[in-house]
CSV table of C-alpha atoms in Angstrom, one decimal:
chain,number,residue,atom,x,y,z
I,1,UNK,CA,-38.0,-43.8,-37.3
I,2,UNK,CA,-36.6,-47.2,-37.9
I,3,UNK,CA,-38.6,-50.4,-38.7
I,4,UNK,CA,-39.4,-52.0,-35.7
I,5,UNK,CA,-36.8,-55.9,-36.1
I,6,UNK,CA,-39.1,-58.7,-36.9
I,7,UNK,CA,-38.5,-62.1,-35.9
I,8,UNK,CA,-39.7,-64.4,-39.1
I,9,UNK,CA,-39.5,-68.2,-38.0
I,10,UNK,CA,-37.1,-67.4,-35.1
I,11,UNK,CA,-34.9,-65.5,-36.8
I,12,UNK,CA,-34.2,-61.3,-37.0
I,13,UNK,CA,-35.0,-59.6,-39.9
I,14,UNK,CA,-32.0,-59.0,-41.5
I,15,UNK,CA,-33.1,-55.8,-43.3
I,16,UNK,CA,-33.6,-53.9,-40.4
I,17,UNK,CA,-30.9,-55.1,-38.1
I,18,UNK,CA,-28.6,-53.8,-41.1
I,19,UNK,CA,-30.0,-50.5,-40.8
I,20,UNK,CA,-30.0,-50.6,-37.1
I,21,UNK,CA,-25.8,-51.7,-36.8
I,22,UNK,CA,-25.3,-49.1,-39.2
I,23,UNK,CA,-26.7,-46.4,-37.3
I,24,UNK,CA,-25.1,-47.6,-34.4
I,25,UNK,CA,-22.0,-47.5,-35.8
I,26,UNK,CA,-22.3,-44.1,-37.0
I,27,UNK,CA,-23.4,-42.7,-33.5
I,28,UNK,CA,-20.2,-44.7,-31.9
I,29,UNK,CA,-18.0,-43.2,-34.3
I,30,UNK,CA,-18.4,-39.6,-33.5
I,31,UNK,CA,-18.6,-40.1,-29.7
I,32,UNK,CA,-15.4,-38.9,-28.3
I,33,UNK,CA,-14.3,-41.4,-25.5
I,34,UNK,CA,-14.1,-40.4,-21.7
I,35,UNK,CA,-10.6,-39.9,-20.6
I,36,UNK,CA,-10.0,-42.3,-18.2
I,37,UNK,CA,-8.2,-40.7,-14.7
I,38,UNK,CA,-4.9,-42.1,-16.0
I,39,UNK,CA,-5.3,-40.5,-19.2
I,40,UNK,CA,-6.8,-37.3,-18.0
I,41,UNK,CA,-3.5,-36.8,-15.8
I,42,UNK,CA,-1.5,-37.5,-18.2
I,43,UNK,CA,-2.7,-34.5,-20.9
I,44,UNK,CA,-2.6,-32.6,-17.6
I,45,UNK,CA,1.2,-33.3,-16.7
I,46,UNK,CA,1.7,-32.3,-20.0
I,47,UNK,CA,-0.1,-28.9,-20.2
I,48,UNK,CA,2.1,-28.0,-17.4
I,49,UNK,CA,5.4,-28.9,-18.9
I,50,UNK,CA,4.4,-27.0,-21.9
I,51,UNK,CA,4.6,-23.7,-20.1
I,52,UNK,CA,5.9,-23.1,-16.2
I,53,UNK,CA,2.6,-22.6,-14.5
I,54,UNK,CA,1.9,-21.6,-11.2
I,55,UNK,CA,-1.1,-24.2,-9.7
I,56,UNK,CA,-3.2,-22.5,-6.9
I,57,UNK,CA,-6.2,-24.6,-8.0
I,58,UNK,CA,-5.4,-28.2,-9.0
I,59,UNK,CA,-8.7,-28.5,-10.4
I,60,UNK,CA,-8.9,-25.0,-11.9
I,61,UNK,CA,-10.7,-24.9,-15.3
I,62,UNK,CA,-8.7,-21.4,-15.8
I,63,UNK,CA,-5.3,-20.3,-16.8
I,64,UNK,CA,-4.5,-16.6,-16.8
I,65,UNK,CA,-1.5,-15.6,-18.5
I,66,UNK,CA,0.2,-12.5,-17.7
I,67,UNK,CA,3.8,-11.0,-18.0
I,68,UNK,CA,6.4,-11.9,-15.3
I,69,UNK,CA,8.2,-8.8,-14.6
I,70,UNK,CA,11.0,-9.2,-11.9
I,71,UNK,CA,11.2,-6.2,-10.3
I,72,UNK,CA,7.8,-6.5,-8.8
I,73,UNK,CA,9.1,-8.6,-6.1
I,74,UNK,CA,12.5,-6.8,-6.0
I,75,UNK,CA,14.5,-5.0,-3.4
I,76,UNK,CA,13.4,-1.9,-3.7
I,77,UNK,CA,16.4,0.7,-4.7
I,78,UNK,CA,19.0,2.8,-2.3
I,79,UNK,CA,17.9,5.9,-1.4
I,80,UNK,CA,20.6,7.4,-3.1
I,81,UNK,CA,19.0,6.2,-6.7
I,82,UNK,CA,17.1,8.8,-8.6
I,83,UNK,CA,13.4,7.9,-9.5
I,84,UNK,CA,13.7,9.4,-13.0
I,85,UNK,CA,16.7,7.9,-13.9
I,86,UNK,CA,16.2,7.4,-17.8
I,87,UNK,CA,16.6,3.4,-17.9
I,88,UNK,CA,19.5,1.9,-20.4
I,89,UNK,CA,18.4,0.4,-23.8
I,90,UNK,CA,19.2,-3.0,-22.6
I,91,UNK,CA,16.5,-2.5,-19.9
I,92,UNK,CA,14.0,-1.5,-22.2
I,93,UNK,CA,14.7,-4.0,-24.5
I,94,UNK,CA,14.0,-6.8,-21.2
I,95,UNK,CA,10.7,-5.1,-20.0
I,96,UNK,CA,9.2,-5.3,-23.5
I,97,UNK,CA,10.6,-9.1,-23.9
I,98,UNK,CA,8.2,-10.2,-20.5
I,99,UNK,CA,7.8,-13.6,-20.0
I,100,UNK,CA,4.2,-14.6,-20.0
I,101,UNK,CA,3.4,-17.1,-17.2
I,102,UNK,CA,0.2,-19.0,-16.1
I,103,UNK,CA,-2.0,-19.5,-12.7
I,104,UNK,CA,-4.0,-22.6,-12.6
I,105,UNK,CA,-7.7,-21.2,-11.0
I,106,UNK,CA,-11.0,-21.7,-10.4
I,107,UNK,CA,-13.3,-19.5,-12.3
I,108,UNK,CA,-16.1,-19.4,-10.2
I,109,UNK,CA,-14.0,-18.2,-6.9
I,110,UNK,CA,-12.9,-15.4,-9.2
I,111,UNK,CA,-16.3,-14.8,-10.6
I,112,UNK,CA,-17.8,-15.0,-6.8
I,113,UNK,CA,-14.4,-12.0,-5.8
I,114,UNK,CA,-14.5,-9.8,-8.2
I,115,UNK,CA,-17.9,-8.6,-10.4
I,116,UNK,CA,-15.2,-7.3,-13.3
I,117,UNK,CA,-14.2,-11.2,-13.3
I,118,UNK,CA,-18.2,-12.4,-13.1
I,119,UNK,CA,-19.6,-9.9,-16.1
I,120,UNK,CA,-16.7,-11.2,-18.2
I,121,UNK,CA,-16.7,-15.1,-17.3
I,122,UNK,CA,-20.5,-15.6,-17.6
I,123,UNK,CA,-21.0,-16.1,-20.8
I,124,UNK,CA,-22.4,-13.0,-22.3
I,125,UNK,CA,-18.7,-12.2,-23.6
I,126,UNK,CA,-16.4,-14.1,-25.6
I,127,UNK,CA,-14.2,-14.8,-22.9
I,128,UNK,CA,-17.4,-16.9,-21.1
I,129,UNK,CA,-18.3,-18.6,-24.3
I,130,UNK,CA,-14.7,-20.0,-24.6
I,131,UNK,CA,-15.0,-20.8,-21.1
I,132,UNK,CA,-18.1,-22.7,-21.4
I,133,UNK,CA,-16.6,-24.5,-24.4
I,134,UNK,CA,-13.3,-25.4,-22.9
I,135,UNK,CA,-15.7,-27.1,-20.0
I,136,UNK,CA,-17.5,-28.9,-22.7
I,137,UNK,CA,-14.0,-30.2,-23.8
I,138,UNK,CA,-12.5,-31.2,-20.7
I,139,UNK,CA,-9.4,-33.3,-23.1
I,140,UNK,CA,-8.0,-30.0,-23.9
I,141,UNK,CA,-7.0,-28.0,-20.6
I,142,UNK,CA,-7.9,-25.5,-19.3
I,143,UNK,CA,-9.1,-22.2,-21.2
I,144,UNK,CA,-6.2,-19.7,-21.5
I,145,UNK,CA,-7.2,-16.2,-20.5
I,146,UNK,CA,-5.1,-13.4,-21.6
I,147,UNK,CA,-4.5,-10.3,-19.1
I,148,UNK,CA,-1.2,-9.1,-20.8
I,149,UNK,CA,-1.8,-5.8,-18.6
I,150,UNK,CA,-1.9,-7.2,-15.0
I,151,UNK,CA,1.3,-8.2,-13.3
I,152,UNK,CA,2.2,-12.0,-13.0
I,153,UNK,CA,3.4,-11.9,-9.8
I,154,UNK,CA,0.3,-9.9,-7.9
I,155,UNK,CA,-2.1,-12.0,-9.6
I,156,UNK,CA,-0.6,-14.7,-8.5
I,157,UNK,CA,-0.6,-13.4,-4.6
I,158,UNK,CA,-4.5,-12.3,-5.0
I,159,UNK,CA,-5.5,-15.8,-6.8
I,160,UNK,CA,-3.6,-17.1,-3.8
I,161,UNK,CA,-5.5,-15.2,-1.2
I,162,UNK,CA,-9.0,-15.8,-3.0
I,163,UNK,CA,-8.4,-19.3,-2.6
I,164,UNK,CA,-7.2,-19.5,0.9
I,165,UNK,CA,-3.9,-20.7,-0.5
I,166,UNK,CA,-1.7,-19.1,2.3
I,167,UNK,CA,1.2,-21.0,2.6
I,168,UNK,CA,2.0,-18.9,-0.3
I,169,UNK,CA,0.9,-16.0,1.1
I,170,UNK,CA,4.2,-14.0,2.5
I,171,UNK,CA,4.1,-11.9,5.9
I,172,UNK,CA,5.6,-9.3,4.8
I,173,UNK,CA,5.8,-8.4,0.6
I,174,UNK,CA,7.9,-5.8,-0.2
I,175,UNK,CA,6.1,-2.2,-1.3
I,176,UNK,CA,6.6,-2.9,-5.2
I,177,UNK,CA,4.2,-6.0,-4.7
I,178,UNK,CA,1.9,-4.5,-3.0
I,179,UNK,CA,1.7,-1.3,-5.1
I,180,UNK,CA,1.3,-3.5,-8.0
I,181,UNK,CA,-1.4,-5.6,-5.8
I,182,UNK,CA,-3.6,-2.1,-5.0
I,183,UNK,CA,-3.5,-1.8,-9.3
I,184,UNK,CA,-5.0,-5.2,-9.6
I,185,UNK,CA,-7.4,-5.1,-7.2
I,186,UNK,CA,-8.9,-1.7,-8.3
I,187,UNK,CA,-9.3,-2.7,-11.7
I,188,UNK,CA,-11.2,-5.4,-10.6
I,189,UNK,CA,-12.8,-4.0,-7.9
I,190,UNK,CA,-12.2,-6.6,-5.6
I,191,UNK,CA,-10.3,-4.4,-2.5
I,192,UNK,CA,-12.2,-5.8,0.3
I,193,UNK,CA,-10.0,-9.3,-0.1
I,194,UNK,CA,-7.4,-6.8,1.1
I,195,UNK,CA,-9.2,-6.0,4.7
I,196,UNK,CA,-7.5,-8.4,6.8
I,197,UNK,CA,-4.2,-9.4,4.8
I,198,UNK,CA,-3.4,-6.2,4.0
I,199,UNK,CA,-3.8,-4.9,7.7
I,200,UNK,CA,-1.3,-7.8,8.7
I,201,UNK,CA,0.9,-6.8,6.1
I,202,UNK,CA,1.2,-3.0,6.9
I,203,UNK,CA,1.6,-3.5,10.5
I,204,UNK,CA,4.1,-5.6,9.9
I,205,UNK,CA,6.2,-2.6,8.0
I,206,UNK,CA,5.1,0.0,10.5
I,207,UNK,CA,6.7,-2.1,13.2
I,208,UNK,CA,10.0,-2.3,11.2
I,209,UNK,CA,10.6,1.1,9.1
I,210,UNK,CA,12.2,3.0,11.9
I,211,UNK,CA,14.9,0.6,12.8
I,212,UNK,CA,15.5,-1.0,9.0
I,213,UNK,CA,17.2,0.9,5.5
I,214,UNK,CA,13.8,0.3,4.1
I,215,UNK,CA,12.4,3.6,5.9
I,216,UNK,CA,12.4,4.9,2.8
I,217,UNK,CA,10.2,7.7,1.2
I,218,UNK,CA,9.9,5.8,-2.0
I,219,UNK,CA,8.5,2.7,0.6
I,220,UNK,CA,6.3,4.6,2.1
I,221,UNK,CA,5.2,6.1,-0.5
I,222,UNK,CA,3.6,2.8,-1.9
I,223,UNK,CA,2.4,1.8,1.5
I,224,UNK,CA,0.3,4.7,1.9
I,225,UNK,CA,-1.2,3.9,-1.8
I,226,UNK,CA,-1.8,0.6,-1.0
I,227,UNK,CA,-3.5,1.5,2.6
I,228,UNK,CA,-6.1,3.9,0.2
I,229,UNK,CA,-7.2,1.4,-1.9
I,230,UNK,CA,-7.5,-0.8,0.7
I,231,UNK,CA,-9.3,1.0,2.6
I,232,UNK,CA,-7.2,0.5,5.9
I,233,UNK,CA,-8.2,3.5,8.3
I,234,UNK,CA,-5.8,2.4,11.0
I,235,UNK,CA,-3.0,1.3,9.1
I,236,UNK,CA,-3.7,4.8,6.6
I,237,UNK,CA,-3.4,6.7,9.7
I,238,UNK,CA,0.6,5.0,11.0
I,239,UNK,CA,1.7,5.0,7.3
I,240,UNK,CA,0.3,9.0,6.9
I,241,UNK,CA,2.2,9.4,10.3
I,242,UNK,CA,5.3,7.8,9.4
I,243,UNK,CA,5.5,10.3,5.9
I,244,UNK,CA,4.7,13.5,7.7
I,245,UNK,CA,7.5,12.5,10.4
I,246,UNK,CA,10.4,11.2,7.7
I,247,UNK,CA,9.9,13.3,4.9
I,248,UNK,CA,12.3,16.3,4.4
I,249,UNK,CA,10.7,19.5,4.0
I,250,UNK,CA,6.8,19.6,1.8
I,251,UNK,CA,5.5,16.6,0.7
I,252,UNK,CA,3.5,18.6,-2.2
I,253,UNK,CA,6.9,21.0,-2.5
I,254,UNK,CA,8.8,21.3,-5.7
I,255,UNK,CA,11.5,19.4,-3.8
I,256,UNK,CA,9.2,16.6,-2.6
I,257,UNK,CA,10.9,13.0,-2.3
I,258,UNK,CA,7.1,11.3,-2.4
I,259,UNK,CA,7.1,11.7,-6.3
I,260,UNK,CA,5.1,8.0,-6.1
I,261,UNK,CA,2.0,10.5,-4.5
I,262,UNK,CA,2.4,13.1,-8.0
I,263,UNK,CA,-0.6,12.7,-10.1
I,264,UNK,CA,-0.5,8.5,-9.2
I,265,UNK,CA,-4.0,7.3,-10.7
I,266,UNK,CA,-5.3,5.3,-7.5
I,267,UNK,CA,-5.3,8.3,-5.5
I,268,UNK,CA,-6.8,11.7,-5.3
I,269,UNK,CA,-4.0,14.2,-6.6
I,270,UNK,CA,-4.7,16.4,-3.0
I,271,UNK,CA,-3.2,14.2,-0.9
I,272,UNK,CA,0.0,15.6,-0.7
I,273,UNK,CA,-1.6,19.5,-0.3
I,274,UNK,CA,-3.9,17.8,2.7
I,275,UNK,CA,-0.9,16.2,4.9
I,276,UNK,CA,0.5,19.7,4.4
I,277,UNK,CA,-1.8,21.5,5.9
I,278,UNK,CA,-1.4,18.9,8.7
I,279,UNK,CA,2.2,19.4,8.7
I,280,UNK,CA,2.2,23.2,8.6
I,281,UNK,CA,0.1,23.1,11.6
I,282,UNK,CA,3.0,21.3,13.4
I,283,UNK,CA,5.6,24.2,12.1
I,284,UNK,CA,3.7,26.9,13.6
I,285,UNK,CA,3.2,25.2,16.8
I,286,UNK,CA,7.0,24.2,16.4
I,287,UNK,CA,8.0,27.8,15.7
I,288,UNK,CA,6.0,29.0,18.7
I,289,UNK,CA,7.6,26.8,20.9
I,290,UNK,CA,11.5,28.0,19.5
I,291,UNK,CA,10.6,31.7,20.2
I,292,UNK,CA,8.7,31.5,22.9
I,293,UNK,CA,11.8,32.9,25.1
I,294,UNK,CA,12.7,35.2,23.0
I,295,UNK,CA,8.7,36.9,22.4
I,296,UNK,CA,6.7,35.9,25.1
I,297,UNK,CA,8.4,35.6,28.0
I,298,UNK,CA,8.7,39.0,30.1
I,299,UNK,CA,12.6,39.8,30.9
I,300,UNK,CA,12.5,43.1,32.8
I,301,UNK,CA,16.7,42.2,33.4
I,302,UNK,CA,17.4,43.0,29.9
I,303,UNK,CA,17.0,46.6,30.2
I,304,UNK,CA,18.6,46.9,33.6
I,305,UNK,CA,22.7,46.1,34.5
I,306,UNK,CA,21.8,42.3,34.9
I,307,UNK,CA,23.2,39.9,32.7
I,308,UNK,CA,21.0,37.4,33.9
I,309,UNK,CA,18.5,37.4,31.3
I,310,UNK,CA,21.1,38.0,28.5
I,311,UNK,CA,23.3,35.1,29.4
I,312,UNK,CA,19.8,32.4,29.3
I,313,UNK,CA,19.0,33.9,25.9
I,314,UNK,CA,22.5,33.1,24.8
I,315,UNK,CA,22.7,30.1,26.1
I,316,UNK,CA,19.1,28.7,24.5
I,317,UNK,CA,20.4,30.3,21.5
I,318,UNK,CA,23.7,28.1,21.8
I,319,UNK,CA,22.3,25.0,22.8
I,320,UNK,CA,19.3,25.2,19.7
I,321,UNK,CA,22.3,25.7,17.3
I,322,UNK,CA,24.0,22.9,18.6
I,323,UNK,CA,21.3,20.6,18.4
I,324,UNK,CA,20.3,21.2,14.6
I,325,UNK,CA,17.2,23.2,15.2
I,326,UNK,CA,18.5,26.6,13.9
I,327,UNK,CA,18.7,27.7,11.1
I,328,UNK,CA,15.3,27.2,10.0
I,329,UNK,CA,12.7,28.3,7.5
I,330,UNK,CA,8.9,28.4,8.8
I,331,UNK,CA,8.0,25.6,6.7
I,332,UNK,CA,11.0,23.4,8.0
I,333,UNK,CA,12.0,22.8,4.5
I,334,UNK,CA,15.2,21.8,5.1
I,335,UNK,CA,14.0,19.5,8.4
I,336,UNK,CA,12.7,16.0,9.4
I,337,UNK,CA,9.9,16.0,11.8
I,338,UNK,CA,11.4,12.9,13.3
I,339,UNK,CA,14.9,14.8,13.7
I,340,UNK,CA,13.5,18.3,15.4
I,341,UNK,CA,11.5,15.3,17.4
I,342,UNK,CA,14.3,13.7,18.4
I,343,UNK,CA,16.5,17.2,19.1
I,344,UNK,CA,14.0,18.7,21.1
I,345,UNK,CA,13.3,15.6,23.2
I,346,UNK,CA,16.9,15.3,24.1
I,347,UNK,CA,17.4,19.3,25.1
I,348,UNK,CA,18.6,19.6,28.6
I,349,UNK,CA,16.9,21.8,31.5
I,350,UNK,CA,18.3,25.3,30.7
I,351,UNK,CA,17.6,27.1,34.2
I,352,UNK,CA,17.8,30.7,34.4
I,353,UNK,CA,20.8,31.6,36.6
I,354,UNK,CA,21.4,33.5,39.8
I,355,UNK,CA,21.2,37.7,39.4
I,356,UNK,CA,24.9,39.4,39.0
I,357,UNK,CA,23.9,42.9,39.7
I,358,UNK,CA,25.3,44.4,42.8
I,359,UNK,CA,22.1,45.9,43.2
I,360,UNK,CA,18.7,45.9,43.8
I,361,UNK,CA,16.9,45.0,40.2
I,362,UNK,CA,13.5,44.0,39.0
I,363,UNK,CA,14.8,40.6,37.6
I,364,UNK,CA,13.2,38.8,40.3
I,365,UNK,CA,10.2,39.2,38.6
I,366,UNK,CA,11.8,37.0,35.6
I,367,UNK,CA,10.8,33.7,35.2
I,368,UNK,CA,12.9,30.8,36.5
I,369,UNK,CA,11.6,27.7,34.8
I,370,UNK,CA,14.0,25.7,32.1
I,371,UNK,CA,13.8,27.6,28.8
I,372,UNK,CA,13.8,24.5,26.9
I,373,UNK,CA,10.6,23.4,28.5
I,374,UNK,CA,7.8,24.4,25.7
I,375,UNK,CA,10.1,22.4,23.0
I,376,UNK,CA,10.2,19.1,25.1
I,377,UNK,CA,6.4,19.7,25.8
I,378,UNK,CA,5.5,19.7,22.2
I,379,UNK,CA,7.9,16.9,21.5
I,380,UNK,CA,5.8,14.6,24.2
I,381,UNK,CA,2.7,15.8,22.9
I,382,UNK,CA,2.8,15.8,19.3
I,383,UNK,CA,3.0,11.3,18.8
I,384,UNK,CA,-0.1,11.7,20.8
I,385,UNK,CA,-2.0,13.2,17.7
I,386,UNK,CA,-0.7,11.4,15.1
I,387,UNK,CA,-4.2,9.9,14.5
I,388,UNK,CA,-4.9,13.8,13.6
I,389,UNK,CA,-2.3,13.7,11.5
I,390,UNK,CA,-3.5,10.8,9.1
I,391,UNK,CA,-7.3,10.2,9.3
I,392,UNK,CA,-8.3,8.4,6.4
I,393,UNK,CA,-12.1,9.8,6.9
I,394,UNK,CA,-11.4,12.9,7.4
I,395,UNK,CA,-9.3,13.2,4.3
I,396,UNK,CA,-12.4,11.7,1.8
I,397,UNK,CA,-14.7,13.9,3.8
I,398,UNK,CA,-13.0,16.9,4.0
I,399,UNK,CA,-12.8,17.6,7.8
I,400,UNK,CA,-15.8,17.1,7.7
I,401,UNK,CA,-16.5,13.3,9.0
I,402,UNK,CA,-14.7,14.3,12.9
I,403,UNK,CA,-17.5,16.5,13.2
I,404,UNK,CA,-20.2,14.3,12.0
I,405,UNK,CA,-18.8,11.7,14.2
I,406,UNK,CA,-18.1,9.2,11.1
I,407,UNK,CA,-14.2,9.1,11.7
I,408,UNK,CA,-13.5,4.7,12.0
I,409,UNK,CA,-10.9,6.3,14.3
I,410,UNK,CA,-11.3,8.9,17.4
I,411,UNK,CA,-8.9,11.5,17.3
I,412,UNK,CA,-9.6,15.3,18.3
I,413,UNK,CA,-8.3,18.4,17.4
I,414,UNK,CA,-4.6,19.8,18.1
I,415,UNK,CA,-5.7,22.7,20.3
I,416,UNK,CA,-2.6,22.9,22.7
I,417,UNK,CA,0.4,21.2,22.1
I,418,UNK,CA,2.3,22.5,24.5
I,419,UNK,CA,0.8,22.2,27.9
C-alpha cells in the first residue's frame, strides 16, 4: 500500500507524491494504447494486402487458410477423356505447389454450424486458446487457422452460405465444387446447411443435363454423391434416375463409366449393386416386352399355308433391327435406357395383315392388334416409376422403409409395366 499524500502547511508531501508518479508511470508504460478507428483500419488494409484474402465477414476474428486448387471450379473434362489418365510431371509438380488463400469469418457462426468447428474453437484446444489470445490482441489481425486439407474454394462457398453471403452464392456450381463441397461438409458434419441450397442447386442440373454436353456420367456421378450427403431424397431420386437412364450397360459392371461411385468414401460401396437390381428389373420387363410376339402370342397361321403370321414376325423382327433394339444381351450391356426409351417410343403400329390363303384357315383366331404395342406400353410406363427407381430411403433401409411407410417420397412397386 502506498502512504496516504499529506499536506504539511498547504503543501504535498513530496515523499509520497514521488512514489506515487513513479508508479504511475510504470503502469502507463506497459499499457498498450487503443487503436483508434483510423488506426485499426489501417493494420487491417494491410493484413489484406499481405495475402489475397477472400472477406465474407468484415468483422471476422478468423482467417482459414487453405490450398487454392483450380480445377475445383473447372469445366469438367470431355467425355472422351479417360478418368485414369496418369497426369504429366508438370501437373504434379502444380498440385503440390497450391497456393494457400484466406477467408475472413466469424468464429462463432462456424462454431454455432458445425460442432467439429465448436469442440475445436472453444478453447479446450490449442486452436481456441490462440483464438482467445488473438481476441485479447485485437492490433494483430485476425488468428490464422490452418486447414491445409479442405479445399479453398468450397470453403469459401460454405463460409459464404453460413453467413447468408449470397450474392456470392452461384445458381448453378459445377459437380467438381460441389463434390468437393459434400467432402467439407462431412468432415465437419455440418450437411444440413446443404438442405435448401443444395436442392436449388440440383434441380437446376436435372432441368438442364438432357439437352446440354454436361450429361455426363462423370457429372452425374458427383451429383448423386453430393445429393447423399446432403441428404436430398427428391433430388437423390431424379439424379439416381438420370444414371440408371444414361449409363451404358451395369453401373457396378467391370465396364462401368461411374468409376466416381467405386469404393468413394462418402458413400456406401453398394450403391452401384442396388441401382442394378433396379435396372435389371427394367431388362426383364424390357425383354418380355421384345419377345412377347414371338412366345406368347398364339399364331395357329404358322403351321398352316398362311403367310400371315410369318410376314408380322418378319416384319417386327425388321423394324426392331432397324431401330437399334436388336442385338441385345439380357442385361442390355451394350444399351442406354434413354436410347431403347427413346426407340421403342418412336415404333410405328405394326398391324397384322389380311390372310393370303385361298382357303379356309384357323388364322382368324390370331391376334390383330399392333405388335409393337407392349414395347411402347413399357416405354410410357416406365418414367412413371422412376421414384422406384431412386428412393433414397429405401436404399439406407434396405427395401425396407416402403413397407414401413418411412419413404420421404411415395412410390409403389413396379408390378405391371406394360398394361
Amino acid at each position: 500500500m502506498y502512504a496516504p499524500v499529506r499536506r504539511q502547511g498547504g503543501r504535498i508531501d513530496s515523499c509520497g507524491s514521488r512514489r506515487l508518479f513513479r508508479r504511475l508511470a510504470q503502469v502507463k508504460s506497459q499499457l498498450r494504447p487503443t487503436p483508434t478507428l483510423v488506426e485499426h483500419n489501417l493494420r487491417f488494409d494491410a493484413y489484406e494486402k499481405e495475402m489475397e484474402k477472400n472477406i465474407v465477414d468484415s468483422d471476422g476474428d478468423l482467417a482459414l487458410v487453405s490450398p487454392y486448387d483450380p480445377q475445383t471450379d473447372a469445366p469438367s473434362k470431355n467425355v472422351s477423356e479417360k478418368e485414369d489418365q496418369p497426369k504429366s510431371d508438370d501437373e504434379k509438380e502444380t498440385i503440390a505447389q497450391l497456393e494457400d488463400r484466406e477467408i475472413l469469418v466469424s468464429s462463432k457462426i462456424l462454431s454455432n454450424a458445425s460442432p467439429v468447428f465448436q469442440a475445436m474453437l472453444d478453447g479446450r484446444f490449442l486452436e481456441g486458446v490462440q483464438l482467445s489470445d488473438s481476441k485479447a490482441s485485437p492490433g494483430q489481425g485476425p488468428y490464422r487457422l490452418l486447414l491445409p486439407d479442405d479445399d479453398f474454394t468450397a470453403m469459401l462457398l460454405l463460409c459464404r452460405i453460413l453467413h447468408f453471403k449470397f450474392k456470392g452464392i452461384p445458381e448453378q456450381p459445377r459437380s467438381n465444387l460441389l463434390l468437393a463441397l459434400a467432402g467439407v461438409c462431412d468432415k465437419y458434419q455440418c450437411t444440413q446447411t446443404l438442405k435448401y441450397c443444395g436442392a436449388l442447386w440440383l434441380r437446376n442440373w436435372t432441368s438442364s443435363l438432357p439437352d446440354t454436353e454436361e450429361a455426363s456420367i462423370e457429372n452425374i456421378s458427383r451429383l448423386l454423391i453430393f445429393a447423399y450427403v446432403a441428404d436430398l431424397p427428391h433430388e437423390f431420386c431424379e439424379v439416381a434416375w438420370t444414371l440408371v437412364l444414361y449409363h451404358e450397360g451395369p453401373i457396378a459392371g467391370p465396364h462401368t463409366q461411374a468409376i466416381q461411385l467405386i469404393d468413394h468414401p462418402l458413400l456406401p460401396n453398394d450403391i452401384g449393386r442396388y441401382l442394378d437390381l433396379k435396372r435389371l428389373q427394367f431388362c426383364e420387363a424390357y425383354h418380355r416386352a421384345i419377345t412377347a410376339p414371338w412366345t406368347t402370342w398364339q399364331w395357329t397361321s404358322l403351321t398352316s399355308g398362311c403367310y400371315r403370321a410369318s410376314h408380322a414376325i418378319s416384319e417386327y423382327t425388321l423394324t426392331l433391327r432397324g431401330a437399334g433394339i436388336v442385338p441385345y444381351e439380357l442385361d442390355l450391356r451394350d444399351h442406354k435406357l434413354s436410347d431403347l426409351l427413346k426407340a421403342a417410343t418412336n415404333l410405328p403400329l405394326l398391324a397384322v395383315r389380311s390372310c393370303t390363303s385361298r382357303y379356309n384357315c384357323g388364322c382368324s383366331g390370331d391376334r390383330t392388334d399392333s405388335l409393337t404395342r407392349d414395347l411402347r406400353a413399357l416405354a410410357r410406363n416406365i418414367p412413371k416409376h422412376k421414384t422406384w427407381f431412386g428412393c433414397l430411403d429405401c436404399f439406407k433401409s434396405g427395401d425396407t422403409s416402403n413397407k414401413d411407410g418411412k419413404c420421404r417420397i411415395e412410390h409403389g412397386e413396379i408390378t405391371n409395366l406394360l398394361a
